[in-house]
PDB file of C-alpha atoms in Angstrom:
ATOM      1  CA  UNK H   1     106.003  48.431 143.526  1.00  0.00           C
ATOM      2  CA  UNK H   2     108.678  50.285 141.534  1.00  0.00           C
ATOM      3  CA  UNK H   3     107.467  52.183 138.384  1.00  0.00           C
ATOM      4  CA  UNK H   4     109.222  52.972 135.291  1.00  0.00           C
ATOM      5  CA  UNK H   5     109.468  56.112 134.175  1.00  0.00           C
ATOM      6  CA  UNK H   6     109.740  57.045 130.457  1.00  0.00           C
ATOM      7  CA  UNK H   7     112.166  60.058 128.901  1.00  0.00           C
ATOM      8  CA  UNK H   8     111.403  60.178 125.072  1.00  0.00           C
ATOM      9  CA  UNK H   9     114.382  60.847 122.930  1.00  0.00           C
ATOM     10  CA  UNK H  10     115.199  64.804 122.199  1.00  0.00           C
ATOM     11  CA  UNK H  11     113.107  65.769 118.817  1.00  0.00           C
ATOM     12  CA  UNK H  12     115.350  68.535 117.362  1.00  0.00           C
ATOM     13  CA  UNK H  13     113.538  70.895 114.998  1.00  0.00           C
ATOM     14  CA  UNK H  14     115.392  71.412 111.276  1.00  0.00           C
ATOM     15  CA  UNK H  15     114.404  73.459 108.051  1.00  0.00           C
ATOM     16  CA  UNK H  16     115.759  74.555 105.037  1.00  0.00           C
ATOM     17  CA  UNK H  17     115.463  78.081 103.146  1.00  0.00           C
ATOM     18  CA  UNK H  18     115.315  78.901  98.866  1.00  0.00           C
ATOM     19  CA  UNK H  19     117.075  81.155  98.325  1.00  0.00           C
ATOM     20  CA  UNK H  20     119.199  82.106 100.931  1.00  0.00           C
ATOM     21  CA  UNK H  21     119.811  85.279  98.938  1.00  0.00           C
ATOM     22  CA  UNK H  22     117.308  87.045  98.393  1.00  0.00           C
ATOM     23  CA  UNK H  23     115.894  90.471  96.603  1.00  0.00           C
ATOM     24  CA  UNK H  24     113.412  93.149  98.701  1.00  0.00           C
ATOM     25  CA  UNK H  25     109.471  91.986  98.563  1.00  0.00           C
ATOM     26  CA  UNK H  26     110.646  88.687  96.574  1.00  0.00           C
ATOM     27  CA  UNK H  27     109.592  85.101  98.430  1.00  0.00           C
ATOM     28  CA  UNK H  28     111.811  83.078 100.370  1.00  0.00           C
ATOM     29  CA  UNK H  29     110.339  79.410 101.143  1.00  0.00           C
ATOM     30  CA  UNK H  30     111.251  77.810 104.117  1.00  0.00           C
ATOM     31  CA  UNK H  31     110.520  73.983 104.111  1.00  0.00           C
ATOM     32  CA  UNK H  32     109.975  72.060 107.763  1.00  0.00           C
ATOM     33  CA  UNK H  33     112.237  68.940 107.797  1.00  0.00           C
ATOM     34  CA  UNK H  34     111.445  67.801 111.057  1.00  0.00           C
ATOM     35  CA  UNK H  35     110.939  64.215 111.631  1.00  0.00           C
ATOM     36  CA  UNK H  36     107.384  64.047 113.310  1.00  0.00           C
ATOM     37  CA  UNK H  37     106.648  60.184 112.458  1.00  0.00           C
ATOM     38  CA  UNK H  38     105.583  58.322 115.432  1.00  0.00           C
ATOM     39  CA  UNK H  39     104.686  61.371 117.436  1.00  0.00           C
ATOM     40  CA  UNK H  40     101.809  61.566 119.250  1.00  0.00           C
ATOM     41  CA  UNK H  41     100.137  63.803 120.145  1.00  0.00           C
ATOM     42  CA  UNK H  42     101.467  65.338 116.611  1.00  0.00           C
ATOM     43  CA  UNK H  43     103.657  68.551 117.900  1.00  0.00           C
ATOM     44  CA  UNK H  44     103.068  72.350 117.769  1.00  0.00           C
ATOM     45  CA  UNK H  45     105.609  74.227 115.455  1.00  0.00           C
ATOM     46  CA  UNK H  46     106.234  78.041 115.850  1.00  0.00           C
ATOM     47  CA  UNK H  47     108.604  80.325 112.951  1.00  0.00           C
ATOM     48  CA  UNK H  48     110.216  82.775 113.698  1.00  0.00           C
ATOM     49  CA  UNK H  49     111.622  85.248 110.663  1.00  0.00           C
ATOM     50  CA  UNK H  50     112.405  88.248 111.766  1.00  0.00           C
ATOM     51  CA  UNK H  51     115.327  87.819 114.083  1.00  0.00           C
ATOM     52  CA  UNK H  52     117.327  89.738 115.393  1.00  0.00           C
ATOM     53  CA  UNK H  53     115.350  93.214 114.223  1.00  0.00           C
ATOM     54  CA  UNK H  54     112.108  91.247 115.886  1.00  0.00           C
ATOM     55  CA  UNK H  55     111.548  88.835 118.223  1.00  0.00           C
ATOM     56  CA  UNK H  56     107.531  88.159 117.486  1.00  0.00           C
ATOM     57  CA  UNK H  57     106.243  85.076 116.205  1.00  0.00           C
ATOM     58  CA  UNK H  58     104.493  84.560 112.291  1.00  0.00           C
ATOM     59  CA  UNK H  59     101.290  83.606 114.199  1.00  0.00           C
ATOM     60  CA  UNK H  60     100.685  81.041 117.151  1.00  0.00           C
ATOM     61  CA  UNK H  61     102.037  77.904 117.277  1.00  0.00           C
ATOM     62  CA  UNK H  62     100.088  75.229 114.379  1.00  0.00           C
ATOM     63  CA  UNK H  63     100.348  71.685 113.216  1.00  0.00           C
ATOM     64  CA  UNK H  64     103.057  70.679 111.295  1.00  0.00           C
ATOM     65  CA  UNK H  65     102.927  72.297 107.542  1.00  0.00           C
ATOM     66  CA  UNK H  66     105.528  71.829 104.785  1.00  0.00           C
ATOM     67  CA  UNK H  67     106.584  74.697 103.694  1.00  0.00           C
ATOM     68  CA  UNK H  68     106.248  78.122 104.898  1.00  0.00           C
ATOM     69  CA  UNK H  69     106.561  81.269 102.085  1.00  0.00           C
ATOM     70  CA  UNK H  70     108.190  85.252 103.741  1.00  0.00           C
ATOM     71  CA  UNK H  71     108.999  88.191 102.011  1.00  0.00           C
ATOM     72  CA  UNK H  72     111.146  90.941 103.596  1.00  0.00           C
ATOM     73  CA  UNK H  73     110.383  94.366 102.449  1.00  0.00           C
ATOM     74  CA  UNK H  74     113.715  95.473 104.127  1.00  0.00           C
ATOM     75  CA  UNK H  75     117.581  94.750 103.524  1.00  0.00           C
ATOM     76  CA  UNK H  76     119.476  92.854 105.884  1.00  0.00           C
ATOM     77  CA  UNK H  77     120.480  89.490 107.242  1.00  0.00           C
ATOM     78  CA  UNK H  78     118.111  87.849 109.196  1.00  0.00           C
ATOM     79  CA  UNK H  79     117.944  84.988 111.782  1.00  0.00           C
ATOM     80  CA  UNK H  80     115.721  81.937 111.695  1.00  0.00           C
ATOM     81  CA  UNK H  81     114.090  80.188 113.892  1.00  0.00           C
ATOM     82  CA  UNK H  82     111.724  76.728 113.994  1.00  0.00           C
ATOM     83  CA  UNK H  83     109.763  75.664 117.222  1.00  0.00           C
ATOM     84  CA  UNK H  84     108.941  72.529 118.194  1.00  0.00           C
ATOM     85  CA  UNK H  85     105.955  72.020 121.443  1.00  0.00           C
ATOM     86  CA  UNK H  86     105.566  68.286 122.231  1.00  0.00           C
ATOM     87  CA  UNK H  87     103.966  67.330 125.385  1.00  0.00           C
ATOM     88  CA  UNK H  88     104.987  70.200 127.346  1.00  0.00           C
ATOM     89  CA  UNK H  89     108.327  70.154 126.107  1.00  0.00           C
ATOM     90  CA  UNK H  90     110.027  72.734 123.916  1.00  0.00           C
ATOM     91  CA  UNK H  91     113.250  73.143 121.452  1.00  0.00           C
ATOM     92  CA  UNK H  92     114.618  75.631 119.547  1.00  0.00           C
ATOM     93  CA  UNK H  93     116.926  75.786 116.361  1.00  0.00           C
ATOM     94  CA  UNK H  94     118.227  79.268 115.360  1.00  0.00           C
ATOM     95  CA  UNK H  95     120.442  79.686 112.147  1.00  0.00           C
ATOM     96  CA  UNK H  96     122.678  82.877 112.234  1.00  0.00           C
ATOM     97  CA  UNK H  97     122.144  84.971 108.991  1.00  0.00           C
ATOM     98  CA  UNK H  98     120.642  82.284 107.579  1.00  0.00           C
ATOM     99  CA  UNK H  99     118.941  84.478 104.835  1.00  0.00           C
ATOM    100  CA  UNK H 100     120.210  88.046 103.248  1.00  0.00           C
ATOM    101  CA  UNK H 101     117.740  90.443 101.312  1.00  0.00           C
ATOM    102  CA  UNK H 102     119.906  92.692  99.282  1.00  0.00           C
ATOM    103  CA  UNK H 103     119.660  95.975  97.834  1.00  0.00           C
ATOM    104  CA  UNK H 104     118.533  97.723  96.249  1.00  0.00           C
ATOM    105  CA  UNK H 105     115.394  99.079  97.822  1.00  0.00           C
ATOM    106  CA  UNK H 106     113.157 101.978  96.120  1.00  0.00           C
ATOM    107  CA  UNK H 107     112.357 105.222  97.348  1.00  0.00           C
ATOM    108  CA  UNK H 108     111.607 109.032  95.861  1.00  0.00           C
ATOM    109  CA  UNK H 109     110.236 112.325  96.636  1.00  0.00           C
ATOM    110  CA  UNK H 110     108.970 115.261  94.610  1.00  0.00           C
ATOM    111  CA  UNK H 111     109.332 118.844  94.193  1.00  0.00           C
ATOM    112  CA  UNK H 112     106.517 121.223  93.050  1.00  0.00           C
ATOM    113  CA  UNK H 113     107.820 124.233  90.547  1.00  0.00           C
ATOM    114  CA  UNK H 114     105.677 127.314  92.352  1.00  0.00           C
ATOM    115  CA  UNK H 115     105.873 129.177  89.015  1.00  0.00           C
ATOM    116  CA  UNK H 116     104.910 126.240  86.953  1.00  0.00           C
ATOM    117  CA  UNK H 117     102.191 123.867  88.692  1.00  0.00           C
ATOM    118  CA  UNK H 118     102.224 121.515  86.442  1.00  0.00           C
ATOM    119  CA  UNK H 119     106.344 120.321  86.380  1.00  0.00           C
ATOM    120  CA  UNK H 120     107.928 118.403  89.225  1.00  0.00           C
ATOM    121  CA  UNK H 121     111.131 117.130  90.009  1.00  0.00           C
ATOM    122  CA  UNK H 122     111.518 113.756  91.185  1.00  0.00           C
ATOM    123  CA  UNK H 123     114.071 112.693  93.594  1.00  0.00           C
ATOM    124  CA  UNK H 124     115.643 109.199  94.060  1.00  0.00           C
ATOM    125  CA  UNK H 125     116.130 108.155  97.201  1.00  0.00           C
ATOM    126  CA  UNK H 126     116.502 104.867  96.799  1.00  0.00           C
ATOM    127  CA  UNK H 127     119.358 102.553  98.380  1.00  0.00           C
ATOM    128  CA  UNK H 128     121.886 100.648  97.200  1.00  0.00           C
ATOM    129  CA  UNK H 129     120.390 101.588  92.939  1.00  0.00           C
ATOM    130  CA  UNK H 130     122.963 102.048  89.695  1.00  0.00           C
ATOM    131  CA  UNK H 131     120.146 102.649  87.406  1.00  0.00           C
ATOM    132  CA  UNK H 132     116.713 104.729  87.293  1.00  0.00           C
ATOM    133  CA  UNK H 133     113.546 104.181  85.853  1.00  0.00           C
ATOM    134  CA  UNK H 134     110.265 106.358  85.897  1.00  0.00           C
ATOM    135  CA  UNK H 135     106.689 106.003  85.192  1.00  0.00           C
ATOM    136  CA  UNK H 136     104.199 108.602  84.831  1.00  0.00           C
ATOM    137  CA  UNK H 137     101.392 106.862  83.376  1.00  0.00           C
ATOM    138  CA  UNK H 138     102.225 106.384  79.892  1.00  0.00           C
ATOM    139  CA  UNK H 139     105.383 103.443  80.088  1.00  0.00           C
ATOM    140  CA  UNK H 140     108.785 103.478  81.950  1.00  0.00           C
ATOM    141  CA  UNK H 141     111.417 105.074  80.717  1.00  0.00           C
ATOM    142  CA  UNK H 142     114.113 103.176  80.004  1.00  0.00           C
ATOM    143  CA  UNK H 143     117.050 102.181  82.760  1.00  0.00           C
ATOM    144  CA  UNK H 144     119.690 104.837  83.046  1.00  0.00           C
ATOM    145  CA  UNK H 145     122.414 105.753  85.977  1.00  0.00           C
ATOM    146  CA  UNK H 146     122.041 109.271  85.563  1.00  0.00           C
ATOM    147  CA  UNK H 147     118.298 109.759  86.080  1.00  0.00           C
ATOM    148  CA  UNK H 148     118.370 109.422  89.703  1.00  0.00           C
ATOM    149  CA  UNK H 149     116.601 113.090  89.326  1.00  0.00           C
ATOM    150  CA  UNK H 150     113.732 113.713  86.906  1.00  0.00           C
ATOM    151  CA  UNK H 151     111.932 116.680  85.734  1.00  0.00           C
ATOM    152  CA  UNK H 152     108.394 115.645  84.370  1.00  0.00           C
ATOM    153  CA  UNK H 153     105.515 118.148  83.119  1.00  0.00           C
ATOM    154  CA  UNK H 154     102.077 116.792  83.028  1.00  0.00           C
ATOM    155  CA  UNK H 155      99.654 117.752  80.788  1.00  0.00           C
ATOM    156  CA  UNK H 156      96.834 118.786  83.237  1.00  0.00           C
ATOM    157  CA  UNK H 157      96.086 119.397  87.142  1.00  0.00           C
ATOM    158  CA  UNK H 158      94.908 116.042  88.887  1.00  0.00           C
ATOM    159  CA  UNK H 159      96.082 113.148  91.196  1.00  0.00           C
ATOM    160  CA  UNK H 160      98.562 110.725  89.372  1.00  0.00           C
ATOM    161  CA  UNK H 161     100.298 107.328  90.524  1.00  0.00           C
ATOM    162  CA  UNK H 162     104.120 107.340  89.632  1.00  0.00           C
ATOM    163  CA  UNK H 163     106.250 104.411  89.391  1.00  0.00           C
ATOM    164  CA  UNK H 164     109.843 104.373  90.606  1.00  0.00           C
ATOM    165  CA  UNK H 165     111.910 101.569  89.380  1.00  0.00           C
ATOM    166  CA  UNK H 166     115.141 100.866  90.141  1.00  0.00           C
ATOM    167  CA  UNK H 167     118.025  98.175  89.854  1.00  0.00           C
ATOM    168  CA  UNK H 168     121.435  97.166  91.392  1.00  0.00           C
ATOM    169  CA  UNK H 169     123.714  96.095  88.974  1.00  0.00           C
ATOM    170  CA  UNK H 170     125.887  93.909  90.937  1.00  0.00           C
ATOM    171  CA  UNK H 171     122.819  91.848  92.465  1.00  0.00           C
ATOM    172  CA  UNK H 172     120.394  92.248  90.093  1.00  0.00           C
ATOM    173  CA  UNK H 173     117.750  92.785  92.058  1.00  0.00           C
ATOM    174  CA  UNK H 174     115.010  95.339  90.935  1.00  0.00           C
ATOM    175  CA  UNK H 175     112.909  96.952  93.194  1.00  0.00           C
ATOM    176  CA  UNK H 176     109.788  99.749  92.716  1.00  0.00           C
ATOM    177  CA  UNK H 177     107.716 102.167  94.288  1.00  0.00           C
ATOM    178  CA  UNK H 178     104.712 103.941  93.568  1.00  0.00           C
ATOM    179  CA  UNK H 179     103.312 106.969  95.480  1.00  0.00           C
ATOM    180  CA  UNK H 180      99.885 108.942  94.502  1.00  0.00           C
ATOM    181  CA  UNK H 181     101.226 112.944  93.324  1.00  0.00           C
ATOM    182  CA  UNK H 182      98.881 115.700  93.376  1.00  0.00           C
ATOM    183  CA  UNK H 183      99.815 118.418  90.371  1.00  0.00           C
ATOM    184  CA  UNK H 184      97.909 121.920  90.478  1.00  0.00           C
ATOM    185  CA  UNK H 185      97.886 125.040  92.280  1.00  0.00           C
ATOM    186  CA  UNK H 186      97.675 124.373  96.034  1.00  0.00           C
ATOM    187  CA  UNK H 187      94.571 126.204  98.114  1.00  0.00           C
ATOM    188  CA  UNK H 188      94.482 125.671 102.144  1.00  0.00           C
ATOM    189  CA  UNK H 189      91.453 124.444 104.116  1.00  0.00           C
ATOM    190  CA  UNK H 190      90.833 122.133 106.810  1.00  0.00           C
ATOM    191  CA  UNK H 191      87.686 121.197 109.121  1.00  0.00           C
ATOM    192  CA  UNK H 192      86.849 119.499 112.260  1.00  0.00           C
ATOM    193  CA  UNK H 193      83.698 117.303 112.938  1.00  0.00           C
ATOM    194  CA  UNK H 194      83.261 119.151 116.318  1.00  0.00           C
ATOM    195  CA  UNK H 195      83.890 122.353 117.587  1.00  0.00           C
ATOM    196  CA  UNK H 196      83.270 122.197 121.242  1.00  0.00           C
ATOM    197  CA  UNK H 197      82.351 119.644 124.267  1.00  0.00           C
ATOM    198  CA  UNK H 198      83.629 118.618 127.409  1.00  0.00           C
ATOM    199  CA  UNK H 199      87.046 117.660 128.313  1.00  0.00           C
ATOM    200  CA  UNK H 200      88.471 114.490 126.857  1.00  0.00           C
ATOM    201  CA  UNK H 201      86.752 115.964 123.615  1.00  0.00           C
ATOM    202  CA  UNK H 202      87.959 113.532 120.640  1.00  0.00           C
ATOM    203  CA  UNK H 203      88.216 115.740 117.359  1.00  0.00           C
ATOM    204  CA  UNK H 204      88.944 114.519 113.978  1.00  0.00           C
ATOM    205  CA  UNK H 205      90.405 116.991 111.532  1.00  0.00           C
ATOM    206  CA  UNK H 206      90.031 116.920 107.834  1.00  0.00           C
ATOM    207  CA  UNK H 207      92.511 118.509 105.178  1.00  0.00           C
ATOM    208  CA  UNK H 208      90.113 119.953 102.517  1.00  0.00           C
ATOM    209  CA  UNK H 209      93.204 121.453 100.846  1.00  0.00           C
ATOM    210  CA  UNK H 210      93.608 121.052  96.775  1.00  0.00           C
ATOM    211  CA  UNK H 211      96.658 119.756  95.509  1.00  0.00           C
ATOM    212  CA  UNK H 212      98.302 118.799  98.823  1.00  0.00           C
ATOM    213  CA  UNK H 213     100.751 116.412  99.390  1.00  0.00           C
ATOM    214  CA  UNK H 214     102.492 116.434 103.354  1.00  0.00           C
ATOM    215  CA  UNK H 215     101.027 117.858 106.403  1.00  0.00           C
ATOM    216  CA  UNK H 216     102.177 119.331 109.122  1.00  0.00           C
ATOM    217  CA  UNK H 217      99.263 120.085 112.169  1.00  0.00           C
ATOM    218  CA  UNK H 218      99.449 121.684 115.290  1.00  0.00           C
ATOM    219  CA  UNK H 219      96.429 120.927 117.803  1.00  0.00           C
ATOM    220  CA  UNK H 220      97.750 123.878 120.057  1.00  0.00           C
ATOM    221  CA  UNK H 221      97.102 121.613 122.312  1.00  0.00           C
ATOM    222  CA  UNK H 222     101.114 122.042 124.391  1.00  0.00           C
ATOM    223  CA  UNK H 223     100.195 120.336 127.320  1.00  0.00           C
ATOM    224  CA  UNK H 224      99.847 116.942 125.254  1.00  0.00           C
ATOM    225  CA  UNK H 225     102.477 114.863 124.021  1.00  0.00           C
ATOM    226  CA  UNK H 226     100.412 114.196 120.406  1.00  0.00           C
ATOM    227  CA  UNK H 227     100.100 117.734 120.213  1.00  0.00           C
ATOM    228  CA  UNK H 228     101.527 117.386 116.087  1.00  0.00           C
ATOM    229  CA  UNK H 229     100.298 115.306 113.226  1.00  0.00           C
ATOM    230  CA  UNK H 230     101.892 114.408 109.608  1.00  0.00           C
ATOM    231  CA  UNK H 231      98.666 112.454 108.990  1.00  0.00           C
ATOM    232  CA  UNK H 232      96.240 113.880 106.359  1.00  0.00           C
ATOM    233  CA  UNK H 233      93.196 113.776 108.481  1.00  0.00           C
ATOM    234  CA  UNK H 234      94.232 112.985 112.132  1.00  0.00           C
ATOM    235  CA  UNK H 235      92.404 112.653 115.154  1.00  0.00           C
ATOM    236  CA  UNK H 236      93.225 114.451 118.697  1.00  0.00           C
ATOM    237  CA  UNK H 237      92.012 114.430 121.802  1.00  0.00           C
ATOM    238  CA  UNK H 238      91.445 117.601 124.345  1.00  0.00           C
ATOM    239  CA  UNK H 239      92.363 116.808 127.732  1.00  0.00           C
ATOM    240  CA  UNK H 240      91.851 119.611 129.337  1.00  0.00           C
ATOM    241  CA  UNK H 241      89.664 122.890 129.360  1.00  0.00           C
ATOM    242  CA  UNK H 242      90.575 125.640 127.256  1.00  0.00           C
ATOM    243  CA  UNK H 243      90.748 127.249 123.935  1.00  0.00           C
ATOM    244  CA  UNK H 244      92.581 125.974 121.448  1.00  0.00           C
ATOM    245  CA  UNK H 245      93.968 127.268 117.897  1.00  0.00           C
ATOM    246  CA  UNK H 246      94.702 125.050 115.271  1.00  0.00           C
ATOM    247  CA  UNK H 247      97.119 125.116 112.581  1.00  0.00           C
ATOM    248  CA  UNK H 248      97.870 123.501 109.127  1.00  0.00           C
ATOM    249  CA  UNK H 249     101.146 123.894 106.844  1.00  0.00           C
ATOM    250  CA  UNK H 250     100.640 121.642 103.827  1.00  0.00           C
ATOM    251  CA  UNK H 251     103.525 120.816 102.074  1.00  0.00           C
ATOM    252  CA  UNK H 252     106.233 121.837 104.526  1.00  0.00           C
ATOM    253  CA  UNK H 253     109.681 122.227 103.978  1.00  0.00           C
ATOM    254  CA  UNK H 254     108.725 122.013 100.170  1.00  0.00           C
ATOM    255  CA  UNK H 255     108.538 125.254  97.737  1.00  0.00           C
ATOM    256  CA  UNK H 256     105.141 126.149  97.684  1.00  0.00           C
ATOM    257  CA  UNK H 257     104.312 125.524 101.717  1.00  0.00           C
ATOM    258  CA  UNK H 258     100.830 127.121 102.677  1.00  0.00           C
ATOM    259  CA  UNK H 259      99.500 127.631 106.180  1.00  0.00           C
ATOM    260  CA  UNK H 260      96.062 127.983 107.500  1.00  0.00           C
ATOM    261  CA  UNK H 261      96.018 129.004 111.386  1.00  0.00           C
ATOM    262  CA  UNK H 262      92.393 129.187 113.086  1.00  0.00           C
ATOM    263  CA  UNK H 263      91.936 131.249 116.202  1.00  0.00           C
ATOM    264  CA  UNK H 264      90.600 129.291 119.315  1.00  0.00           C
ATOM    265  CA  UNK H 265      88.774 126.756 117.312  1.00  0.00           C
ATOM    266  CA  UNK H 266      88.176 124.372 119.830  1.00  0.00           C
ATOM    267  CA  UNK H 267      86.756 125.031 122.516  1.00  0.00           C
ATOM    268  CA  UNK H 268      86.604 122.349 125.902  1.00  0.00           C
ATOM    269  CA  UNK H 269      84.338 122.612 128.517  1.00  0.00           C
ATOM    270  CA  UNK H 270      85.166 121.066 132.216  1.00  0.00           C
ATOM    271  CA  UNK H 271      85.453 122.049 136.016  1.00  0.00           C
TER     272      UNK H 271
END
């Protein structure tokens, strides 16, 4: 006997985005205006918000959901896409630039005063910003397009938290940044929570250092391809036998650098 063989009609995934235009770290909500009625089993839906600078998913495939909420914390125009997994079948719909973040987008560095520990300059680095703000703990100051460089003296040695603000006057987007500062003399130490051991030896360094803010390690370790660290307390591993001498430079390429160098301080074992 002949049978009949069904072909569903094409189910064409669709979505919307508010607002298209859109400022660093702000949300952007996407709303799913697929037509699902009368589908059954009800169909998988994946997003995908990152194109082109990524191609991974926002999580596995789920059941249908309404709206979906991003935020970018980078510029740029992004692509979009929804989808749709229905009975084995799958479709795509991409939209091209569908959604801009704009500048600007904050960023600053700092500059210790070797004969005054407790003033720093403060950099701007921030893209795309026509006016600077700073905060020190005490209240911003107020917008102004010439304090893209700031010289600030605290009152006393310590760790602080310092706000950068900034806005773009054409977009009017404001964006910030804080970053933890540590303000006093600087003094050099580091340790390891083992010495020696066979090869493969995992160490894990520690920066006891006062008032440092970058790193810069050398594991003497040439042989390896990790054999450098900007981390403040990283981790390396001794492949082969040896003796090995470590180093530290806190704050490098700043103007009160410091380095600590300690002769064959690991020591690995192994035929």
């Amino acid at each position: 006997f002949p049978r009949i063989i069904k072909v569903g009609s094409p189910i064409r995934p669709s979505f919307t985005a508010n607002p298209l235009i859109q400022c660093i770290d702000q949300p952007v909500i996407f709303t799913n205006t697929t037509n699902v009625s009368g589908i059954n089993p009800p169909p998988l839906f994946t997003w995908f918000f990152d194109l082109p600078k990524s191609n991974a998913a926002d999580g596995p495939p789920g059941s249908f959901t309404p709206t979906k909420t991003k935020t970018y914390s980078d510029t740029g125009c992004y692509d979009i896409r929804l989808r749709i997994t229905s009975k084995g079948c799958v479709a795509d719909t991409t939209l091209t630039r569908y959604v801009c973040i704009v500048l600007p987008k904050a960023d600053f560095e700092f500059v210790a005063n070797c004969g005054n520990a407790l003033i720093d300059t403060f950099k701007s680095k921030s893209q795309g910003a026509d006016l600077y703000s700073w905060d020190f703990g005490s209240g911003a100051t107020p917008f102004s397009p010439s304090d893209s460089i700031h010289v600030h003296q605290f009152s006393t040695a310590g760790t602080y938290s310092v706000l950068h603000i900034v806005k773009n006057n054409a977009t009017g987007c404001v964006d910030s940044l804080r970053k933890t500062v540590n303000v006093g003399v600087s003094t050099i130490g580091f340790t390891a929570d083992t010495l020696s051991g066979c090869r493969s030896l995992t160490v894990h360094f520690r920066d006891t250092s006062v008032y440092s803010n970058t790193w810069r390690w050398n594991f003497g370790d040439t042989a390896s391809t990790t054999n450098t660290s900007s981390s403040k307390n990283p981790t390396h591993i001794y492949a082969r036998s040896g003796s090995y001498t470590v180093t530290l430079v806190i704050n490098p390429g700043g103007d009160c650098p410091d380095t600590l160098r300690k002769v064959a301080y690991i020591t690995v074992y192994g035929i």
